[in-house]
Short mmCIF file of C-alpha atoms and ligand atoms in Angstrom, two decimals:
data_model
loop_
_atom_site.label_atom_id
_atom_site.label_comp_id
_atom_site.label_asym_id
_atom_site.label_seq_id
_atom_site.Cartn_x
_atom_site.Cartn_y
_atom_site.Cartn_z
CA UNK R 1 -28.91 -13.90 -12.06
CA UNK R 2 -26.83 -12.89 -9.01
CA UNK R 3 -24.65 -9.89 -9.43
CA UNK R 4 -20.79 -10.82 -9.93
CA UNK R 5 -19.01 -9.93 -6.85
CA UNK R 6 -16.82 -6.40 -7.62
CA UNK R 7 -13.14 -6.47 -6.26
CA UNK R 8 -11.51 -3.09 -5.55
CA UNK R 9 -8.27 -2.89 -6.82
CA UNK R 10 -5.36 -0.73 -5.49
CA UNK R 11 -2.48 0.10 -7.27
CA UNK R 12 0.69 1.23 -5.35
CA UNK R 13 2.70 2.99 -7.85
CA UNK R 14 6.30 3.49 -6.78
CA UNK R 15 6.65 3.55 -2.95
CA UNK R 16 9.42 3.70 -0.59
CA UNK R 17 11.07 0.00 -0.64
CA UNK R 18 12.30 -0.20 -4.13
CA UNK R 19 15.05 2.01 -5.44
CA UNK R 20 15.40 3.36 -9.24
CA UNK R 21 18.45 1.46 -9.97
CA UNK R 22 16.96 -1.86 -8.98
CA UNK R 23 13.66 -1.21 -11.72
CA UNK R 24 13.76 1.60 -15.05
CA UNK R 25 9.88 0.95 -14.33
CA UNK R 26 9.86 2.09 -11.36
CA UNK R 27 8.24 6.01 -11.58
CA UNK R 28 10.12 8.52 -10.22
CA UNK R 29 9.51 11.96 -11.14
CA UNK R 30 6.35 13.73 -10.74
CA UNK R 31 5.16 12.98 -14.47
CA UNK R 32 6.33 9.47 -14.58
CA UNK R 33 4.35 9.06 -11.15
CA UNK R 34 1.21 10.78 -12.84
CA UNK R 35 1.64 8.88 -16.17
CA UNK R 36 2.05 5.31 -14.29
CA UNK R 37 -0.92 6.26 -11.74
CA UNK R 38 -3.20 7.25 -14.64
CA UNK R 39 -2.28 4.19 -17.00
CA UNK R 40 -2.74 1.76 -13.87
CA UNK R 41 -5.99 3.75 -13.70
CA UNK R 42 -7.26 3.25 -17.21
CA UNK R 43 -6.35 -0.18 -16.34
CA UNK R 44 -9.10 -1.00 -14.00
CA UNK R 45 -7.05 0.05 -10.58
CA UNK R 46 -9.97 1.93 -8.54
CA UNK R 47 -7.62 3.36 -5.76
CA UNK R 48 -3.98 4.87 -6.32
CA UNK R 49 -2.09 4.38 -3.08
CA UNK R 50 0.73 7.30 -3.28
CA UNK R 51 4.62 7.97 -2.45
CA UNK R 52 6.92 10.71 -3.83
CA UNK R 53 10.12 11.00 -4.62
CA UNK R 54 12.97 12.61 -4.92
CA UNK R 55 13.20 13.20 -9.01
CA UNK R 56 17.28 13.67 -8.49
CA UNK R 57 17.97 10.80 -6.67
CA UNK R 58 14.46 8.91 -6.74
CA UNK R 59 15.15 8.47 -3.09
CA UNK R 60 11.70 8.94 -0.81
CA UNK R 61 10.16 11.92 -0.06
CA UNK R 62 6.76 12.99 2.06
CA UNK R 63 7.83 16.47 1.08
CA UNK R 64 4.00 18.31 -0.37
CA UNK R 65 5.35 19.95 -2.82
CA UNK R 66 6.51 17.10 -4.72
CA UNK R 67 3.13 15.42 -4.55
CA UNK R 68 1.51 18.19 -5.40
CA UNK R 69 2.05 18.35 -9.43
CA UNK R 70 1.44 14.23 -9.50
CA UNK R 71 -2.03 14.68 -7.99
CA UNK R 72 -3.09 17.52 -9.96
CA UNK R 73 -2.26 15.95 -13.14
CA UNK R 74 -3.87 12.41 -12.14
CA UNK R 75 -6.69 14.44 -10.75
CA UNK R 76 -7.53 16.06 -14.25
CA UNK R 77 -7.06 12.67 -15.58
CA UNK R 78 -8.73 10.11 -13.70
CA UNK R 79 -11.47 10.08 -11.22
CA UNK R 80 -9.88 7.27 -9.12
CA UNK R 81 -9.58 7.47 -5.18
CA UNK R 82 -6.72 8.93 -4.31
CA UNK R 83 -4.92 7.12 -1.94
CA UNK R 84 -1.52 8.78 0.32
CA UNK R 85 0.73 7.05 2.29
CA UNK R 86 1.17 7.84 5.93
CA UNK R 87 4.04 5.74 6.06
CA UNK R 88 6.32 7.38 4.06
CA UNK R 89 9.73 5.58 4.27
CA UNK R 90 10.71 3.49 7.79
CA UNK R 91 13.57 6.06 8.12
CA UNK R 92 11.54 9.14 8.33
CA UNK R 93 9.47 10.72 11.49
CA UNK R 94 5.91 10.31 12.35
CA UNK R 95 5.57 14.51 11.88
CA UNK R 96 7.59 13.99 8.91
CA UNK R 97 5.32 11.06 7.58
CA UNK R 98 1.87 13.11 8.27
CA UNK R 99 3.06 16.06 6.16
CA UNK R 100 1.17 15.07 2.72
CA UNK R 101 -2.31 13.36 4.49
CA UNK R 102 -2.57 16.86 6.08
CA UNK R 103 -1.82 18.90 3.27
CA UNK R 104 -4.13 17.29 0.57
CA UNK R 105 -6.95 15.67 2.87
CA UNK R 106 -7.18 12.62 0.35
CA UNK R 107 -10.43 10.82 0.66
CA UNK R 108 -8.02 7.48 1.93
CA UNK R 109 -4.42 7.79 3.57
CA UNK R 110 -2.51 4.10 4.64
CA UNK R 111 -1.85 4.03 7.93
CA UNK R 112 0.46 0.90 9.74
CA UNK R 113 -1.36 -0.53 12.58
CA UNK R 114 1.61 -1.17 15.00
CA UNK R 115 5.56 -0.65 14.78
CA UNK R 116 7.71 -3.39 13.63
CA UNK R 117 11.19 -4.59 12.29
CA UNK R 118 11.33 -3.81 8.75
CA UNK R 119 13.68 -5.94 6.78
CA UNK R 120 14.42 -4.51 3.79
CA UNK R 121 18.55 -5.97 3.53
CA UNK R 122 17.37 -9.42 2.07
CA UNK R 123 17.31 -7.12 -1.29
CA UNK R 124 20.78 -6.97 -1.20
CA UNK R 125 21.17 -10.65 -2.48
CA UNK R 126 19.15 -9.86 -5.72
CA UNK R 127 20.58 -6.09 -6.53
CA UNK R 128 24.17 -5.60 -6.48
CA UNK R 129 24.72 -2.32 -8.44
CA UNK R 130 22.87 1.17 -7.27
CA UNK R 131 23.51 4.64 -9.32
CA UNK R 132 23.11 6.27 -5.94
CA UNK R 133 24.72 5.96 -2.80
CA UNK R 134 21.29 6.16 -0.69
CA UNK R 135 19.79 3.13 -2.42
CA UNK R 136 22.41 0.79 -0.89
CA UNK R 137 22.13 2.68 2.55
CA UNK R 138 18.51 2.25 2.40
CA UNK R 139 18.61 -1.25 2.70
CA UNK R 140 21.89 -1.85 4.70
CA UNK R 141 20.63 0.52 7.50
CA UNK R 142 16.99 -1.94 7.71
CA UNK R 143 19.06 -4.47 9.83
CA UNK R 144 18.81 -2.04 12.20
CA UNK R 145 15.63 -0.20 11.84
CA UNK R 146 11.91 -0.19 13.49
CA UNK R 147 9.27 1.17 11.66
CA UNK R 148 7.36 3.06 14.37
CA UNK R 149 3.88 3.68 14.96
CA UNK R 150 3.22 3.83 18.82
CA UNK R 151 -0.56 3.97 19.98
CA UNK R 152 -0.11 7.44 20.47
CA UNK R 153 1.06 7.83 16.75
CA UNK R 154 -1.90 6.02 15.28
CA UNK R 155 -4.40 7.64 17.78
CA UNK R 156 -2.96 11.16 16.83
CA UNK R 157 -2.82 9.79 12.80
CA UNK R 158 -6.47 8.54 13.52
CA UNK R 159 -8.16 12.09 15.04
CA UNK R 160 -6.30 14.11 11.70
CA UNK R 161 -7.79 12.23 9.45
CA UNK R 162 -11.48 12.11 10.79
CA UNK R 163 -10.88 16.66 11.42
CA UNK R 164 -10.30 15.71 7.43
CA UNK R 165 -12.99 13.39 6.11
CA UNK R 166 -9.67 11.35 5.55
CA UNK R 167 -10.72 7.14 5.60
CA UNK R 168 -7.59 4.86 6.32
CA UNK R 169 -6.22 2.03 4.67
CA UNK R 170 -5.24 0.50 7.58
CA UNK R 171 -1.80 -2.09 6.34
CA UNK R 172 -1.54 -5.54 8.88
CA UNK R 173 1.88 -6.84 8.84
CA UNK R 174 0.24 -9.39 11.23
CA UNK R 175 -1.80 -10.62 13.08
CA UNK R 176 -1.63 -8.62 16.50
CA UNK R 177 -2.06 -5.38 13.91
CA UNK R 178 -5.41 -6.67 13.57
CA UNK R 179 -6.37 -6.22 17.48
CA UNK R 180 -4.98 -2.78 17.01
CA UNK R 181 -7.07 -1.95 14.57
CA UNK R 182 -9.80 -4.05 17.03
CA UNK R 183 -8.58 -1.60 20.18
CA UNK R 184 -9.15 1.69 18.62
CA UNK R 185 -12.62 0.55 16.55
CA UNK R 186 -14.08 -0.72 20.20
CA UNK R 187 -12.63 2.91 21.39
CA UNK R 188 -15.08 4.35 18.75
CA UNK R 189 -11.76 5.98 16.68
CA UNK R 190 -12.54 4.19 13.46
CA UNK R 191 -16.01 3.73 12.02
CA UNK R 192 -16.48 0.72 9.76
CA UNK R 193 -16.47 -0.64 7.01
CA UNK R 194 -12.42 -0.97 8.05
CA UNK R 195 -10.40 -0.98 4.93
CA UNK R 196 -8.28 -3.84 6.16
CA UNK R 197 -4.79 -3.72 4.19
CA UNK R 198 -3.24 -7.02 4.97
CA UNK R 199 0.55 -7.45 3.91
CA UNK R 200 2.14 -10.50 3.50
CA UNK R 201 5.53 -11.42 3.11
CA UNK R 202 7.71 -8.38 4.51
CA UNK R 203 10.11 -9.89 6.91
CA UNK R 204 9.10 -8.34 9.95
CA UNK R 205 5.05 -9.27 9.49
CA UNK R 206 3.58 -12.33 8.55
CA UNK R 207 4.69 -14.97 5.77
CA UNK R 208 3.70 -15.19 2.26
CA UNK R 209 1.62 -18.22 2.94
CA UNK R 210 -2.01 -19.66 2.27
CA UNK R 211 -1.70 -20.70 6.11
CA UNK R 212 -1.16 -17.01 6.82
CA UNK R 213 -3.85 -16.07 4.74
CA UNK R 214 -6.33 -18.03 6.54
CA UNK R 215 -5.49 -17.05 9.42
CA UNK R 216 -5.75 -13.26 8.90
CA UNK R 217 -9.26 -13.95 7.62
CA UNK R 218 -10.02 -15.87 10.54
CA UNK R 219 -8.96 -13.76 12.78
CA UNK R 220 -10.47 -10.87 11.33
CA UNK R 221 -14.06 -12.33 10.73
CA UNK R 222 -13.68 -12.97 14.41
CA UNK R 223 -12.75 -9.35 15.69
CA UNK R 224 -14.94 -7.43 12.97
CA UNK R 225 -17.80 -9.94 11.27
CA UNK R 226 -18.30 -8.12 8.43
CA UNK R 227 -17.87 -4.65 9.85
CA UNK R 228 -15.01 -4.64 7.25
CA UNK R 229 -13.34 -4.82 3.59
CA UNK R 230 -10.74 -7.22 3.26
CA UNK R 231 -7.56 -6.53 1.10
CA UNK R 232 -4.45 -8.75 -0.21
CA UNK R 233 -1.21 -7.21 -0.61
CA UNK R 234 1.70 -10.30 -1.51
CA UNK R 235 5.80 -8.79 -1.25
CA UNK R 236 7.63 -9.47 -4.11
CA UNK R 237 7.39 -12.48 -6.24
CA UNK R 238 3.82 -13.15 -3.49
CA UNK R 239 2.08 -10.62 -4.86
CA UNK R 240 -0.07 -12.00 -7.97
CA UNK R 241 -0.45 -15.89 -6.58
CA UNK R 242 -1.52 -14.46 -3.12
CA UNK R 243 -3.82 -11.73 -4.59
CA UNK R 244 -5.14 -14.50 -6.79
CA UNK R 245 -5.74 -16.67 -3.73
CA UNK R 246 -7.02 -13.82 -1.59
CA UNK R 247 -9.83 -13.20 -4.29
CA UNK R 248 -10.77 -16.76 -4.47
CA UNK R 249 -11.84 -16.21 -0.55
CA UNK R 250 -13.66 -13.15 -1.03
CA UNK R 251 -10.99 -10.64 -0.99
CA UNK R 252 -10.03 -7.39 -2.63
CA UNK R 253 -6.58 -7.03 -4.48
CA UNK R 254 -3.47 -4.57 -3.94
CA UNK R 255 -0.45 -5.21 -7.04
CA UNK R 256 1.64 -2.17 -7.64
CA UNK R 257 6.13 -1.47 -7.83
CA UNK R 258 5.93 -0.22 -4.16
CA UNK R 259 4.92 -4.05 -3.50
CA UNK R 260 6.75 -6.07 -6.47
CA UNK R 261 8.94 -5.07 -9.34
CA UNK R 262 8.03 -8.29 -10.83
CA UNK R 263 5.01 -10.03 -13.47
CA UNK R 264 5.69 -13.46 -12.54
CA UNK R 265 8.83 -15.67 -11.61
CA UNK R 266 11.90 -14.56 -12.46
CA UNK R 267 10.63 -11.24 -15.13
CA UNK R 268 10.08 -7.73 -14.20
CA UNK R 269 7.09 -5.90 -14.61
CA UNK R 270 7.37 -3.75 -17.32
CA UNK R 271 5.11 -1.34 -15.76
CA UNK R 272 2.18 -1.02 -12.49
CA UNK R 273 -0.74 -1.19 -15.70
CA UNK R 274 0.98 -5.02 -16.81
CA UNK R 275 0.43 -6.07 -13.04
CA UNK R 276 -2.92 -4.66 -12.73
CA UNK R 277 -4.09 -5.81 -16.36
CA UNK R 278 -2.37 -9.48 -15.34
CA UNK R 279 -4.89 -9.22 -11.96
CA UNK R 280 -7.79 -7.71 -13.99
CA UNK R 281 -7.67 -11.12 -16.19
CA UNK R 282 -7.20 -13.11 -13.21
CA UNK R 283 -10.29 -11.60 -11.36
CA UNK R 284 -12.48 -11.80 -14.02
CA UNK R 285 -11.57 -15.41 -15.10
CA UNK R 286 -12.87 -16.56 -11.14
CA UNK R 287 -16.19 -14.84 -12.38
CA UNK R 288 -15.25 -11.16 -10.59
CA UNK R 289 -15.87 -7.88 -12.01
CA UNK R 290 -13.86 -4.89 -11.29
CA UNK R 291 -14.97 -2.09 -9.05
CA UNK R 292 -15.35 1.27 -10.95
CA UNK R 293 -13.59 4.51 -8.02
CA UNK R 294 -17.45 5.77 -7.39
CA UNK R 295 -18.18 1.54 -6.61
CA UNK R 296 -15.04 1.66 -4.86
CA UNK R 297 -16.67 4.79 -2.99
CA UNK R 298 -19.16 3.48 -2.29
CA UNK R 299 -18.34 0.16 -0.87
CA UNK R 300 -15.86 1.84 1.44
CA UNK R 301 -17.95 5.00 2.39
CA UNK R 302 -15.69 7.43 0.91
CA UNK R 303 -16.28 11.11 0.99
CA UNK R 304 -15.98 11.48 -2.79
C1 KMH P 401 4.04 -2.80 2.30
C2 KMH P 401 3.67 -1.44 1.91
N1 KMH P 401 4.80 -0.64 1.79
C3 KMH P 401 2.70 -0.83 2.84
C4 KMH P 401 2.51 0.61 2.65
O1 KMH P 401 2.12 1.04 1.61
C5 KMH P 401 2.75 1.46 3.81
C6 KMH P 401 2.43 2.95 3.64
O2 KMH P 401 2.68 3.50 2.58
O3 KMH P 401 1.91 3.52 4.59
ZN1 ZN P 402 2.93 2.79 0.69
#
């Protein structure tokens, strides 16, 4: 009998969209970072995809020294990939954003395959009341912000992280991030399998829709045959019907608070293990197994 297909899941554990007064789930300090990594871990999430914060404020942070204790305690605890963001917040600087890939040489860092808007203000119709000043800022200040990541950026993002063994999770808002990602693989600056990220449902990138969905796998049979994994990450109340969908069609799955506070219409996730538990039931209902990190590894040519 034919092997079940395994699904890599990635769990993205607190981000740099939401804000703590919007979700008491949402981890902020270093420990409650750790705990909710490790948890989502023990849960059947195979990759940990990595912010920090701010444990004042909770407001984002690419500062090492705050990831530092996080990873050492989900290092002693877990053997999953670990996975750090390159894209920090949209407010901060590329330099700025780099600081924590460099530092910790993770065996995968995300890395945004273009600049875009980065609408973050429609928010502000669902939360009302923030303990902190910043959190309100945050998302006022996205009706006028870009998220940038120039070719030059991503080039110079691209050459660190091969010095560093480093393997990207590279995050399509849309379509033209896919010939991006197409541009610098025919330049010979990303070897394949491409870990192909692709976000729906951030206003900015593509919609939440199965149309959309198609069409990203279309597109990037087309440009990579199957030089490449393909991911599903769904915004908000997207994230579990369009991982769900995604999986159905061959894909792997991305759930996580940095991508939705919530666990299904109109309740919030009472933690990133309940979304990756609700996926892990999903998956293996369509006949799926999860990916163990060494699978995970392995399917994605990690350097372990
Ligand atoms: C939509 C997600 N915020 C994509 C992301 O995780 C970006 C990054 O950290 O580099
Ligand atoms: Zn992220």
């Amino acid at each position: 009998m034919a092997s079940k297909r395994k699904v890599i899941v990635t769990c993205a554990v607190t981000g740099a969209i939401h804000t703590p007064s919007m979700s008491k789930a949402l981890p902020v300090s270093a420990d409650q970072i750790a705990d909710a990594a490790i948890e989502a871990a023990e849960a059947g999430a195979a990759i940990l995809h990595l912010h920090a914060r701010d444990p004042i404020n909770g407001k984002p942070s690419q500062d090492p020294e705050l990831f530092r204790p996080f990873l050492e305690k989900i290092k002693a605890n877990t053997n999953a990939v670990i996975n750090i963001t390159t894209g920090g917040s949209p407010h901060m600087t590329v330099e700025e954003r780099m600081r924590p890939a460099m530092t910790f040489k993770p065996e995968i860092a995300s890395l945004n395959m273009g600049s875009m808007n980065f609408g973050l203000f429609p928010m502000l119709d669902r939360f009302t009341a923030f303990e902190h000043e910043w959190e309100r800022e945050h998302l006022e200040k996205s009706r006028d912000l870009v998220f940038k990541n120039t070719y030059k950026d991503i080039e110079t993002i691209l050459r660190i992280g091969s010095d560093n063994g480093t393997r990207f999770e590279f995050e399509c808002y849309d379509i033209s991030h896919l010939y991006n990602l197409a541009h610098f693989m025919d330049k010979g600056l990303v070897a394949g399998p491409a870990f192909v990220q692709s976000v729906f449902g951030i206003l900015g990138g593509i919609g939440p829709n199965p149309e959309d969905l198609m069409h990203m796998r279309r597109t990037a049979d087309r440009l990579f045959g199957n030089n490449y994994q393909w991911s599903i990450l769904g915004a908000g109340r997207n994230q579990i019907p369009l991982a769900t969908m995604g999986a159905a069609m061959g894909s792997n799955v991305r759930v996580g608070l940095e991508d939705s506070l919530w666990i299904e219409q109109g309740k919030m996730a009472s933690s990133n293990a309940e979304q990756v538990s609700r996926i892990r039931i999903i998956l293996e209902a369509l006949n799926l197994e999860i990916a163990t990190p060494d699978q995970a590894r392995q399917i994605l040519g990690l350097k372990g």
